[in-house]
JSON list of C-alpha atoms and ligand atoms in Angstrom, two decimals:
[
{"chain": "O", "resi": 74, "resn": "MET", "atom": "CA", "xyz": [-197.18, -41.01, -92.90]},
{"chain": "O", "resi": 75, "resn": "LYS", "atom": "CA", "xyz": [-199.22, -41.23, -96.08]},
{"chain": "O", "resi": 76, "resn": "ILE", "atom": "CA", "xyz": [-202.36, -39.17, -96.54]},
{"chain": "O", "resi": 77, "resn": "ASN", "atom": "CA", "xyz": [-205.10, -38.84, -99.14]},
{"chain": "O", "resi": 78, "resn": "ILE", "atom": "CA", "xyz": [-205.53, -35.76, -101.31]},
{"chain": "O", "resi": 79, "resn": "ALA", "atom": "CA", "xyz": [-208.91, -34.80, -102.79]},
{"chain": "O", "resi": 80, "resn": "ILE", "atom": "CA", "xyz": [-209.09, -32.35, -105.71]},
{"chain": "O", "resi": 81, "resn": "ASP", "atom": "CA", "xyz": [-212.29, -30.82, -106.99]},
{"chain": "O", "resi": 82, "resn": "GLY", "atom": "CA", "xyz": [-213.02, -27.89, -109.30]},
{"chain": "O", "resi": 83, "resn": "PRO", "atom": "CA", "xyz": [-214.43, -26.86, -112.68]},
{"chain": "O", "resi": 84, "resn": "SER", "atom": "CA", "xyz": [-213.54, -28.65, -115.89]},
{"chain": "O", "resi": 85, "resn": "GLY", "atom": "CA", "xyz": [-210.37, -27.39, -117.53]},
{"chain": "O", "resi": 86, "resn": "ALA", "atom": "CA", "xyz": [-208.76, -26.18, -114.30]},
{"chain": "O", "resi": 87, "resn": "GLY", "atom": "CA", "xyz": [-205.99, -28.78, -114.66]},
{"chain": "O", "resi": 88, "resn": "LYS", "atom": "CA", "xyz": [-207.08, -31.24, -111.95]},
{"chain": "O", "resi": 89, "resn": "SER", "atom": "CA", "xyz": [-205.82, -34.30, -113.77]},
{"chain": "O", "resi": 90, "resn": "THR", "atom": "CA", "xyz": [-202.45, -32.81, -114.80]},
{"chain": "O", "resi": 91, "resn": "ILE", "atom": "CA", "xyz": [-201.82, -31.48, -111.29]},
{"chain": "O", "resi": 92, "resn": "SER", "atom": "CA", "xyz": [-202.84, -34.82, -109.76]},
{"chain": "O", "resi": 93, "resn": "ASP", "atom": "CA", "xyz": [-200.27, -36.59, -111.96]},
{"chain": "O", "resi": 94, "resn": "ILE", "atom": "CA", "xyz": [-197.52, -34.16, -110.94]},
{"chain": "O", "resi": 95, "resn": "LEU", "atom": "CA", "xyz": [-198.35, -34.50, -107.24]},
{"chain": "O", "resi": 96, "resn": "ALA", "atom": "CA", "xyz": [-198.42, -38.31, -107.54]},
{"chain": "O", "resi": 97, "resn": "GLU", "atom": "CA", "xyz": [-194.98, -38.23, -109.13]},
{"chain": "O", "resi": 98, "resn": "ARG", "atom": "CA", "xyz": [-193.51, -35.87, -106.53]},
{"chain": "O", "resi": 99, "resn": "LEU", "atom": "CA", "xyz": [-194.96, -37.73, -103.56]},
{"chain": "O", "resi": 100, "resn": "GLY", "atom": "CA", "xyz": [-194.71, -41.29, -104.83]},
{"chain": "O", "resi": 101, "resn": "TYR", "atom": "CA", "xyz": [-198.50, -41.53, -104.48]},
{"chain": "O", "resi": 102, "resn": "VAL", "atom": "CA", "xyz": [-201.07, -43.01, -106.87]},
{"chain": "O", "resi": 103, "resn": "HIS", "atom": "CA", "xyz": [-203.45, -40.81, -108.90]},
{"chain": "O", "resi": 104, "resn": "LEU", "atom": "CA", "xyz": [-206.69, -42.77, -109.15]},
{"chain": "O", "resi": 105, "resn": "ASP", "atom": "CA", "xyz": [-208.47, -41.62, -112.31]},
{"chain": "O", "resi": 106, "resn": "THR", "atom": "CA", "xyz": [-212.11, -41.88, -111.20]},
{"chain": "O", "resi": 107, "resn": "GLY", "atom": "CA", "xyz": [-213.37, -40.52, -114.55]},
{"chain": "O", "resi": 108, "resn": "ALA", "atom": "CA", "xyz": [-211.73, -43.51, -116.24]},
{"chain": "O", "resi": 109, "resn": "MET", "atom": "CA", "xyz": [-213.84, -45.78, -114.03]},
{"chain": "O", "resi": 110, "resn": "TYR", "atom": "CA", "xyz": [-217.06, -44.23, -115.36]},
{"chain": "O", "resi": 111, "resn": "ARG", "atom": "CA", "xyz": [-215.61, -44.52, -118.85]},
{"chain": "O", "resi": 112, "resn": "ALA", "atom": "CA", "xyz": [-214.78, -48.21, -118.33]},
{"chain": "O", "resi": 113, "resn": "VAL", "atom": "CA", "xyz": [-218.34, -48.87, -117.16]},
{"chain": "O", "resi": 114, "resn": "ALA", "atom": "CA", "xyz": [-219.74, -47.12, -120.25]},
{"chain": "O", "resi": 115, "resn": "TYR", "atom": "CA", "xyz": [-217.38, -49.02, -122.57]},
{"chain": "O", "resi": 116, "resn": "THR", "atom": "CA", "xyz": [-218.24, -52.40, -121.08]},
{"chain": "O", "resi": 117, "resn": "ALA", "atom": "CA", "xyz": [-221.98, -51.67, -121.00]},
{"chain": "O", "resi": 118, "resn": "LEU", "atom": "CA", "xyz": [-221.96, -50.56, -124.65]},
{"chain": "O", "resi": 119, "resn": "GLY", "atom": "CA", "xyz": [-220.07, -53.74, -125.56]},
{"chain": "O", "resi": 120, "resn": "LYS", "atom": "CA", "xyz": [-222.83, -55.78, -123.93]},
{"chain": "O", "resi": 121, "resn": "GLY", "atom": "CA", "xyz": [-225.51, -53.84, -125.80]},
{"chain": "O", "resi": 122, "resn": "LEU", "atom": "CA", "xyz": [-226.89, -52.27, -122.64]},
{"chain": "O", "resi": 123, "resn": "LYS", "atom": "CA", "xyz": [-228.66, -48.90, -122.73]},
{"chain": "O", "resi": 124, "resn": "MET", "atom": "CA", "xyz": [-226.99, -46.13, -120.73]},
{"chain": "O", "resi": 125, "resn": "ASP", "atom": "CA", "xyz": [-230.16, -45.60, -118.70]},
{"chain": "O", "resi": 126, "resn": "ASP", "atom": "CA", "xyz": [-230.59, -49.30, -117.83]},
{"chain": "O", "resi": 127, "resn": "GLU", "atom": "CA", "xyz": [-229.54, -48.68, -114.23]},
{"chain": "O", "resi": 128, "resn": "GLU", "atom": "CA", "xyz": [-230.41, -52.14, -112.91]},
{"chain": "O", "resi": 129, "resn": "ASN", "atom": "CA", "xyz": [-228.42, -54.09, -115.49]},
{"chain": "O", "resi": 130, "resn": "VAL", "atom": "CA", "xyz": [-225.47, -51.67, -115.55]},
{"chain": "O", "resi": 131, "resn": "VAL", "atom": "CA", "xyz": [-225.12, -51.99, -111.77]},
{"chain": "O", "resi": 132, "resn": "LYS", "atom": "CA", "xyz": [-225.44, -55.80, -112.03]},
{"chain": "O", "resi": 133, "resn": "MET", "atom": "CA", "xyz": [-222.71, -55.76, -114.68]},
{"chain": "O", "resi": 134, "resn": "ILE", "atom": "CA", "xyz": [-220.39, -53.69, -112.43]},
{"chain": "O", "resi": 135, "resn": "GLU", "atom": "CA", "xyz": [-220.93, -56.03, -109.51]},
{"chain": "O", "resi": 136, "resn": "GLU", "atom": "CA", "xyz": [-220.80, -59.36, -111.29]},
{"chain": "O", "resi": 137, "resn": "GLU", "atom": "CA", "xyz": [-218.98, -59.02, -114.58]},
{"chain": "O", "resi": 138, "resn": "MET", "atom": "CA", "xyz": [-216.36, -56.29, -114.39]},
{"chain": "O", "resi": 139, "resn": "ASP", "atom": "CA", "xyz": [-212.81, -57.09, -113.43]},
{"chain": "O", "resi": 140, "resn": "LEU", "atom": "CA", "xyz": [-211.20, -53.64, -113.58]},
{"chain": "O", "resi": 141, "resn": "LYS", "atom": "CA", "xyz": [-207.49, -53.17, -113.03]},
{"chain": "O", "resi": 142, "resn": "MET", "atom": "CA", "xyz": [-206.03, -49.65, -112.95]},
{"chain": "O", "resi": 143, "resn": "ASP", "atom": "CA", "xyz": [-202.25, -49.48, -112.99]},
{"chain": "O", "resi": 144, "resn": "PRO", "atom": "CA", "xyz": [-200.47, -46.49, -111.43]},
{"chain": "O", "resi": 145, "resn": "ASP", "atom": "CA", "xyz": [-198.85, -45.95, -114.87]},
{"chain": "O", "resi": 146, "resn": "GLY", "atom": "CA", "xyz": [-202.31, -45.18, -116.35]},
{"chain": "O", "resi": 147, "resn": "THR", "atom": "CA", "xyz": [-202.93, -48.56, -118.01]},
{"chain": "O", "resi": 148, "resn": "ILE", "atom": "CA", "xyz": [-206.54, -49.65, -117.62]},
{"chain": "O", "resi": 149, "resn": "VAL", "atom": "CA", "xyz": [-207.42, -53.30, -118.17]},
{"chain": "O", "resi": 150, "resn": "CYS", "atom": "CA", "xyz": [-211.01, -54.52, -118.02]},
{"chain": "O", "resi": 151, "resn": "ASN", "atom": "CA", "xyz": [-211.79, -58.23, -118.23]},
{"chain": "O", "resi": 152, "resn": "GLY", "atom": "CA", "xyz": [-208.33, -58.84, -119.68]},
{"chain": "O", "resi": 153, "resn": "GLU", "atom": "CA", "xyz": [-208.63, -56.16, -122.41]},
{"chain": "O", "resi": 154, "resn": "ASP", "atom": "CA", "xyz": [-206.41, -53.07, -122.43]},
{"chain": "O", "resi": 155, "resn": "ILE", "atom": "CA", "xyz": [-208.96, -50.25, -122.75]},
{"chain": "O", "resi": 156, "resn": "SER", "atom": "CA", "xyz": [-206.68, -47.32, -121.82]},
{"chain": "O", "resi": 157, "resn": "GLU", "atom": "CA", "xyz": [-207.07, -45.64, -125.23]},
{"chain": "O", "resi": 158, "resn": "LYS", "atom": "CA", "xyz": [-210.45, -47.06, -126.25]},
{"chain": "O", "resi": 159, "resn": "ILE", "atom": "CA", "xyz": [-212.25, -45.21, -123.45]},
{"chain": "O", "resi": 160, "resn": "ARG", "atom": "CA", "xyz": [-211.06, -41.78, -124.67]},
{"chain": "O", "resi": 161, "resn": "THR", "atom": "CA", "xyz": [-213.32, -41.48, -127.72]},
{"chain": "O", "resi": 162, "resn": "ASN", "atom": "CA", "xyz": [-216.16, -38.95, -128.00]},
{"chain": "O", "resi": 163, "resn": "GLU", "atom": "CA", "xyz": [-218.71, -41.77, -128.01]},
{"chain": "O", "resi": 164, "resn": "ILE", "atom": "CA", "xyz": [-217.42, -43.07, -124.68]},
{"chain": "O", "resi": 165, "resn": "SER", "atom": "CA", "xyz": [-217.21, -39.52, -123.24]},
{"chain": "O", "resi": 166, "resn": "MET", "atom": "CA", "xyz": [-220.92, -39.08, -123.93]},
{"chain": "O", "resi": 167, "resn": "ALA", "atom": "CA", "xyz": [-221.85, -42.54, -122.66]},
{"chain": "O", "resi": 168, "resn": "ALA", "atom": "CA", "xyz": [-219.74, -42.05, -119.50]},
{"chain": "O", "resi": 169, "resn": "SER", "atom": "CA", "xyz": [-221.49, -38.76, -118.85]},
{"chain": "O", "resi": 170, "resn": "ASP", "atom": "CA", "xyz": [-224.84, -40.60, -119.17]},
{"chain": "O", "resi": 171, "resn": "VAL", "atom": "CA", "xyz": [-223.99, -43.51, -116.84]},
{"chain": "O", "resi": 172, "resn": "SER", "atom": "CA", "xyz": [-222.46, -41.12, -114.30]},
{"chain": "O", "resi": 173, "resn": "LYS", "atom": "CA", "xyz": [-225.94, -39.64, -113.79]},
{"chain": "O", "resi": 174, "resn": "LEU", "atom": "CA", "xyz": [-227.30, -42.94, -112.43]},
{"chain": "O", "resi": 175, "resn": "GLY", "atom": "CA", "xyz": [-227.42, -42.90, -108.62]},
{"chain": "O", "resi": 176, "resn": "ASN", "atom": "CA", "xyz": [-226.77, -46.61, -108.12]},
{"chain": "O", "resi": 177, "resn": "VAL", "atom": "CA", "xyz": [-223.88, -46.63, -110.60]},
{"chain": "O", "resi": 178, "resn": "ARG", "atom": "CA", "xyz": [-222.32, -43.77, -108.61]},
{"chain": "O", "resi": 179, "resn": "LYS", "atom": "CA", "xyz": [-222.90, -45.70, -105.38]},
{"chain": "O", "resi": 180, "resn": "ALA", "atom": "CA", "xyz": [-221.10, -48.79, -106.73]},
{"chain": "O", "resi": 181, "resn": "LEU", "atom": "CA", "xyz": [-218.13, -46.82, -108.08]},
{"chain": "O", "resi": 182, "resn": "VAL", "atom": "CA", "xyz": [-217.82, -44.61, -105.00]},
{"chain": "O", "resi": 183, "resn": "ALA", "atom": "CA", "xyz": [-217.65, -47.75, -102.84]},
{"chain": "O", "resi": 184, "resn": "MET", "atom": "CA", "xyz": [-214.92, -49.13, -105.11]},
{"chain": "O", "resi": 185, "resn": "GLN", "atom": "CA", "xyz": [-212.97, -45.84, -104.94]},
{"chain": "O", "resi": 186, "resn": "GLN", "atom": "CA", "xyz": [-213.24, -45.74, -101.15]},
{"chain": "O", "resi": 187, "resn": "ARG", "atom": "CA", "xyz": [-211.97, -49.33, -100.84]},
{"chain": "O", "resi": 188, "resn": "ILE", "atom": "CA", "xyz": [-208.95, -48.50, -103.01]},
{"chain": "O", "resi": 189, "resn": "ALA", "atom": "CA", "xyz": [-208.10, -45.24, -101.19]},
{"chain": "O", "resi": 190, "resn": "ALA", "atom": "CA", "xyz": [-208.45, -46.79, -97.73]},
{"chain": "O", "resi": 191, "resn": "ASP", "atom": "CA", "xyz": [-204.75, -47.70, -97.82]},
{"chain": "O", "resi": 192, "resn": "LYS", "atom": "CA", "xyz": [-203.81, -43.95, -98.06]},
{"chain": "O", "resi": 193, "resn": "GLY", "atom": "CA", "xyz": [-201.28, -42.47, -100.48]},
{"chain": "O", "resi": 194, "resn": "TYR", "atom": "CA", "xyz": [-203.91, -41.63, -103.11]},
{"chain": "O", "resi": 195, "resn": "ILE", "atom": "CA", "xyz": [-204.82, -38.52, -105.07]},
{"chain": "O", "resi": 196, "resn": "LEU", "atom": "CA", "xyz": [-208.37, -38.46, -106.42]},
{"chain": "O", "resi": 197, "resn": "ASP", "atom": "CA", "xyz": [-209.87, -35.73, -108.54]},
{"chain": "O", "resi": 198, "resn": "GLY", "atom": "CA", "xyz": [-213.46, -35.17, -109.62]},
{"chain": "O", "resi": 199, "resn": "ARG", "atom": "CA", "xyz": [-216.78, -33.61, -108.81]},
{"chain": "O", "resi": 200, "resn": "ASP", "atom": "CA", "xyz": [-217.76, -35.73, -105.84]},
{"chain": "O", "resi": 201, "resn": "ILE", "atom": "CA", "xyz": [-214.35, -36.43, -104.33]},
{"chain": "O", "resi": 202, "resn": "CYS", "atom": "CA", "xyz": [-214.18, -33.84, -101.53]},
{"chain": "O", "resi": 203, "resn": "GLU", "atom": "CA", "xyz": [-217.66, -34.38, -100.17]},
{"chain": "O", "resi": 204, "resn": "VAL", "atom": "CA", "xyz": [-218.76, -37.90, -101.14]},
{"chain": "O", "resi": 205, "resn": "VAL", "atom": "CA", "xyz": [-215.79, -40.15, -101.91]},
{"chain": "O", "resi": 206, "resn": "LEU", "atom": "CA", "xyz": [-213.14, -38.85, -99.51]},
{"chain": "O", "resi": 207, "resn": "PRO", "atom": "CA", "xyz": [-214.86, -36.58, -96.97]},
{"chain": "O", "resi": 208, "resn": "ASP", "atom": "CA", "xyz": [-212.03, -37.48, -94.54]},
{"chain": "O", "resi": 209, "resn": "ALA", "atom": "CA", "xyz": [-209.16, -36.67, -96.93]},
{"chain": "O", "resi": 210, "resn": "GLU", "atom": "CA", "xyz": [-206.36, -34.91, -95.07]},
{"chain": "O", "resi": 211, "resn": "VAL", "atom": "CA", "xyz": [-205.93, -32.34, -97.86]},
{"chain": "O", "resi": 212, "resn": "LYS", "atom": "CA", "xyz": [-208.88, -31.03, -99.87]},
{"chain": "O", "resi": 213, "resn": "ILE", "atom": "CA", "xyz": [-208.33, -28.66, -102.75]},
{"chain": "O", "resi": 214, "resn": "TYR", "atom": "CA", "xyz": [-210.79, -26.69, -104.88]},
{"chain": "O", "resi": 215, "resn": "LEU", "atom": "CA", "xyz": [-208.68, -26.02, -107.96]},
{"chain": "O", "resi": 216, "resn": "THR", "atom": "CA", "xyz": [-210.05, -23.24, -110.07]},
{"chain": "O", "resi": 217, "resn": "ALA", "atom": "CA", "xyz": [-209.10, -20.75, -112.80]},
{"chain": "O", "resi": 218, "resn": "SER", "atom": "CA", "xyz": [-211.06, -18.03, -114.53]},
{"chain": "O", "resi": 219, "resn": "ALA", "atom": "CA", "xyz": [-213.22, -19.13, -117.47]},
{"chain": "O", "resi": 220, "resn": "GLU", "atom": "CA", "xyz": [-211.08, -16.90, -119.71]},
{"chain": "O", "resi": 221, "resn": "ASP", "atom": "CA", "xyz": [-207.86, -18.59, -118.62]},
{"chain": "O", "resi": 222, "resn": "ARG", "atom": "CA", "xyz": [-209.32, -22.05, -119.03]},
{"chain": "O", "resi": 223, "resn": "ALA", "atom": "CA", "xyz": [-210.51, -21.10, -122.52]},
{"chain": "O", "resi": 224, "resn": "ARG", "atom": "CA", "xyz": [-207.03, -19.80, -123.45]},
{"chain": "O", "resi": 225, "resn": "ARG", "atom": "CA", "xyz": [-205.43, -23.06, -122.22]},
{"chain": "O", "resi": 226, "resn": "ARG", "atom": "CA", "xyz": [-207.97, -25.20, -124.09]},
{"chain": "O", "resi": 227, "resn": "LEU", "atom": "CA", "xyz": [-207.37, -23.17, -127.27]},
{"chain": "O", "resi": 228, "resn": "LEU", "atom": "CA", "xyz": [-203.60, -23.76, -126.98]},
{"chain": "O", "resi": 229, "resn": "GLN", "atom": "CA", "xyz": [-204.11, -27.49, -126.36]},
{"chain": "O", "resi": 230, "resn": "ASN", "atom": "CA", "xyz": [-206.40, -27.70, -129.37]},
{"chain": "O", "resi": 231, "resn": "GLN", "atom": "CA", "xyz": [-203.91, -25.83, -131.56]},
{"chain": "O", "resi": 232, "resn": "GLU", "atom": "CA", "xyz": [-201.16, -28.24, -130.47]},
{"chain": "O", "resi": 233, "resn": "LYS", "atom": "CA", "xyz": [-203.38, -31.16, -131.49]},
{"chain": "O", "resi": 234, "resn": "GLY", "atom": "CA", "xyz": [-204.30, -29.46, -134.76]},
{"chain": "O", "resi": 235, "resn": "ILE", "atom": "CA", "xyz": [-207.95, -29.09, -133.71]},
{"chain": "O", "resi": 236, "resn": "GLU", "atom": "CA", "xyz": [-209.67, -26.01, -135.14]},
{"chain": "O", "resi": 237, "resn": "GLY", "atom": "CA", "xyz": [-211.73, -23.68, -133.00]},
{"chain": "O", "resi": 238, "resn": "ASP", "atom": "CA", "xyz": [-211.91, -20.09, -131.87]},
{"chain": "O", "resi": 239, "resn": "TYR", "atom": "CA", "xyz": [-211.50, -18.54, -128.43]},
{"chain": "O", "resi": 240, "resn": "GLU", "atom": "CA", "xyz": [-215.02, -17.08, -128.20]},
{"chain": "O", "resi": 241, "resn": "THR", "atom": "CA", "xyz": [-216.73, -20.42, -128.94]},
{"chain": "O", "resi": 242, "resn": "ILE", "atom": "CA", "xyz": [-214.51, -22.27, -126.45]},
{"chain": "O", "resi": 243, "resn": "LEU", "atom": "CA", "xyz": [-215.21, -19.63, -123.79]},
{"chain": "O", "resi": 244, "resn": "GLU", "atom": "CA", "xyz": [-218.96, -19.89, -124.39]},
{"chain": "O", "resi": 245, "resn": "ASP", "atom": "CA", "xyz": [-218.78, -23.70, -124.08]},
{"chain": "O", "resi": 246, "resn": "ILE", "atom": "CA", "xyz": [-216.84, -23.48, -120.83]},
{"chain": "O", "resi": 247, "resn": "LYS", "atom": "CA", "xyz": [-219.34, -21.03, -119.35]},
{"chain": "O", "resi": 248, "resn": "LYS", "atom": "CA", "xyz": [-222.23, -23.24, -120.45]},
{"chain": "O", "resi": 249, "resn": "ARG", "atom": "CA", "xyz": [-220.60, -26.33, -118.93]},
{"chain": "O", "resi": 250, "resn": "ASP", "atom": "CA", "xyz": [-219.86, -24.47, -115.67]},
{"chain": "O", "resi": 251, "resn": "TYR", "atom": "CA", "xyz": [-223.53, -23.53, -115.42]},
{"chain": "O", "resi": 252, "resn": "GLN", "atom": "CA", "xyz": [-224.70, -27.08, -116.20]},
{"chain": "O", "resi": 253, "resn": "ASP", "atom": "CA", "xyz": [-222.18, -28.62, -113.78]},
{"chain": "O", "resi": 254, "resn": "SER", "atom": "CA", "xyz": [-223.15, -26.23, -110.97]},
{"chain": "O", "resi": 255, "resn": "HIS", "atom": "CA", "xyz": [-226.85, -26.93, -111.41]},
{"chain": "O", "resi": 256, "resn": "ARG", "atom": "CA", "xyz": [-226.93, -30.72, -111.86]},
{"chain": "O", "resi": 257, "resn": "GLU", "atom": "CA", "xyz": [-228.76, -32.86, -109.33]},
{"chain": "O", "resi": 258, "resn": "ASN", "atom": "CA", "xyz": [-226.03, -35.36, -108.40]},
{"chain": "O", "resi": 259, "resn": "SER", "atom": "CA", "xyz": [-222.86, -33.89, -106.89]},
{"chain": "O", "resi": 260, "resn": "PRO", "atom": "CA", "xyz": [-223.08, -30.42, -108.43]},
{"chain": "O", "resi": 261, "resn": "LEU", "atom": "CA", "xyz": [-219.93, -28.36, -108.80]},
{"chain": "O", "resi": 262, "resn": "HIS", "atom": "CA", "xyz": [-219.21, -26.25, -105.74]},
{"chain": "O", "resi": 263, "resn": "LYS", "atom": "CA", "xyz": [-216.41, -25.76, -103.24]},
{"chain": "O", "resi": 264, "resn": "ALA", "atom": "CA", "xyz": [-216.63, -27.99, -100.16]},
{"chain": "O", "resi": 265, "resn": "GLU", "atom": "CA", "xyz": [-216.68, -25.92, -96.97]},
{"chain": "O", "resi": 266, "resn": "ASP", "atom": "CA", "xyz": [-213.39, -27.34, -95.73]},
{"chain": "O", "resi": 267, "resn": "ALA", "atom": "CA", "xyz": [-211.56, -27.31, -99.08]},
{"chain": "O", "resi": 268, "resn": "VAL", "atom": "CA", "xyz": [-208.77, -24.81, -99.76]},
{"chain": "O", "resi": 269, "resn": "GLU", "atom": "CA", "xyz": [-209.29, -22.82, -102.94]},
{"chain": "O", "resi": 270, "resn": "VAL", "atom": "CA", "xyz": [-206.26, -22.66, -105.23]},
{"chain": "O", "resi": 271, "resn": "ASP", "atom": "CA", "xyz": [-206.72, -20.28, -108.16]},
{"chain": "O", "resi": 272, "resn": "SER", "atom": "CA", "xyz": [-204.35, -21.25, -110.96]},
{"chain": "O", "resi": 273, "resn": "SER", "atom": "CA", "xyz": [-205.30, -18.35, -113.28]},
{"chain": "O", "resi": 274, "resn": "ASP", "atom": "CA", "xyz": [-201.95, -16.59, -112.90]},
{"chain": "O", "resi": 275, "resn": "LEU", "atom": "CA", "xyz": [-199.86, -19.64, -112.04]},
{"chain": "O", "resi": 276, "resn": "THR", "atom": "CA", "xyz": [-197.94, -22.10, -114.20]},
{"chain": "O", "resi": 277, "resn": "ILE", "atom": "CA", "xyz": [-198.65, -25.80, -113.72]},
{"chain": "O", "resi": 278, "resn": "GLU", "atom": "CA", "xyz": [-195.48, -26.18, -111.64]},
{"chain": "O", "resi": 279, "resn": "GLU", "atom": "CA", "xyz": [-196.38, -23.16, -109.46]},
{"chain": "O", "resi": 280, "resn": "THR", "atom": "CA", "xyz": [-199.85, -24.61, -108.91]},
{"chain": "O", "resi": 281, "resn": "ALA", "atom": "CA", "xyz": [-198.33, -27.95, -107.88]},
{"chain": "O", "resi": 282, "resn": "ASP", "atom": "CA", "xyz": [-195.93, -26.06, -105.54]},
{"chain": "O", "resi": 283, "resn": "ALA", "atom": "CA", "xyz": [-198.85, -24.28, -103.85]},
{"chain": "O", "resi": 284, "resn": "ILE", "atom": "CA", "xyz": [-200.61, -27.60, -103.18]},
{"chain": "O", "resi": 285, "resn": "MET", "atom": "CA", "xyz": [-197.36, -29.31, -102.10]},
{"chain": "O", "resi": 286, "resn": "LYS", "atom": "CA", "xyz": [-196.99, -26.61, -99.44]},
{"chain": "O", "resi": 287, "resn": "LEU", "atom": "CA", "xyz": [-200.37, -27.60, -97.99]},
{"chain": "O", "resi": 288, "resn": "VAL", "atom": "CA", "xyz": [-199.50, -31.30, -98.22]},
{"chain": "O", "resi": 289, "resn": "ASN", "atom": "CA", "xyz": [-196.15, -30.80, -96.48]},
{"chain": "O", "resi": 290, "resn": "GLU", "atom": "CA", "xyz": [-197.85, -28.97, -93.62]},
{"chain": "O", "resi": 291, "resn": "LYS", "atom": "CA", "xyz": [-199.96, -32.13, -93.06]},
{"chain": "O", "resi": 292, "resn": "ILE", "atom": "CA", "xyz": [-197.29, -34.78, -93.39]},
{"chain": "O", "resi": 293, "resn": "SER", "atom": "CA", "xyz": [-194.36, -33.10, -91.62]},
{"chain": "I", "resi": 189, "resn": "DC", "atom": "O1", "xyz": [-213.04, -36.82, -116.11]},
{"chain": "I", "resi": 189, "resn": "DC", "atom": "P1", "xyz": [-213.61, -37.62, -117.27]},
{"chain": "I", "resi": 189, "resn": "DC", "atom": "O2", "xyz": [-214.00, -36.78, -118.47]},
{"chain": "I", "resi": 189, "resn": "DC", "atom": "O3", "xyz": [-212.74, -38.77, -117.66]},
{"chain": "I", "resi": 189, "resn": "DC", "atom": "O4", "xyz": [-214.97, -38.24, -116.69]},
{"chain": "I", "resi": 189, "resn": "DC", "atom": "C1", "xyz": [-215.83, -39.05, -117.45]},
{"chain": "I", "resi": 189, "resn": "DC", "atom": "C2", "xyz": [-217.26, -38.82, -116.98]},
{"chain": "I", "resi": 189, "resn": "DC", "atom": "O5", "xyz": [-217.47, -39.29, -115.66]},
{"chain": "I", "resi": 189, "resn": "DC", "atom": "C3", "xyz": [-217.65, -37.34, -116.99]},
{"chain": "I", "resi": 189, "resn": "DC", "atom": "O6", "xyz": [-218.93, -37.22, -117.57]},
{"chain": "I", "resi": 189, "resn": "DC", "atom": "C4", "xyz": [-217.72, -36.95, -115.54]},
{"chain": "I", "resi": 189, "resn": "DC", "atom": "C5", "xyz": [-217.99, -38.27, -114.83]},
{"chain": "I", "resi": 189, "resn": "DC", "atom": "N1", "xyz": [-217.33, -38.33, -113.51]},
{"chain": "I", "resi": 189, "resn": "DC", "atom": "C6", "xyz": [-218.12, -38.27, -112.39]},
{"chain": "I", "resi": 189, "resn": "DC", "atom": "O7", "xyz": [-219.35, -38.12, -112.50]},
{"chain": "I", "resi": 189, "resn": "DC", "atom": "N2", "xyz": [-217.53, -38.39, -111.15]},
{"chain": "I", "resi": 189, "resn": "DC", "atom": "C7", "xyz": [-216.20, -38.54, -111.04]},
{"chain": "I", "resi": 189, "resn": "DC", "atom": "N3", "xyz": [-215.64, -38.67, -109.83]},
{"chain": "I", "resi": 189, "resn": "DC", "atom": "C8", "xyz": [-215.39, -38.58, -112.19]},
{"chain": "I", "resi": 189, "resn": "DC", "atom": "C9", "xyz": [-215.99, -38.47, -113.42]}
]
């Protein structure tokens, strides 16, 4: 029996990495919902639309976007491979802006629910546990202390050759946590029926093991 897994939690807790590992172990598909907001922003910018033009952005999603998301991570929109093009800073900002629009969220949530209806999906993101997949068989609130997330981000940055110091990264993470917990649409908080997994003192593999244990209890 296949189930759906919903993963929520603060930025930098490793939701996406863990979702990929779980998908691999279970033979499930990790649906990258953030990439959907990014694809909308990319396509809207290409059409010269403003990121607060809710009516036309929604019309574009419904009438002009043919979005294909491959389980291998390839994202094709209207025949163009946009997998890398949606990862720029400009698109990150624009995606954050369009994701604030209520009717854009409605359209993408409906799309995500249609895809996940077949079961065998792992979705991660702010609204997954309570809005997109309230009936998911396994719901996880993946967290880690701000200090641990800052240390991980610093290491990642160093590996990529990006400069930055621990204190500034920690400040940014704390600021983002505050902003995310206080925003109007789908603020960051643990759903009542989600299981909290704190990855502060766990490796990525140990974190995946802890979630696999919960998944196995449901599917066995
Ligand atoms: O996870 P990401 O950085 O690729 O997400 C891009 C933007 O979309 C980010 O601003 C958060 C937003 N987002 C959202 O509002 N709801 C989701 N389920 C996923 C992402």
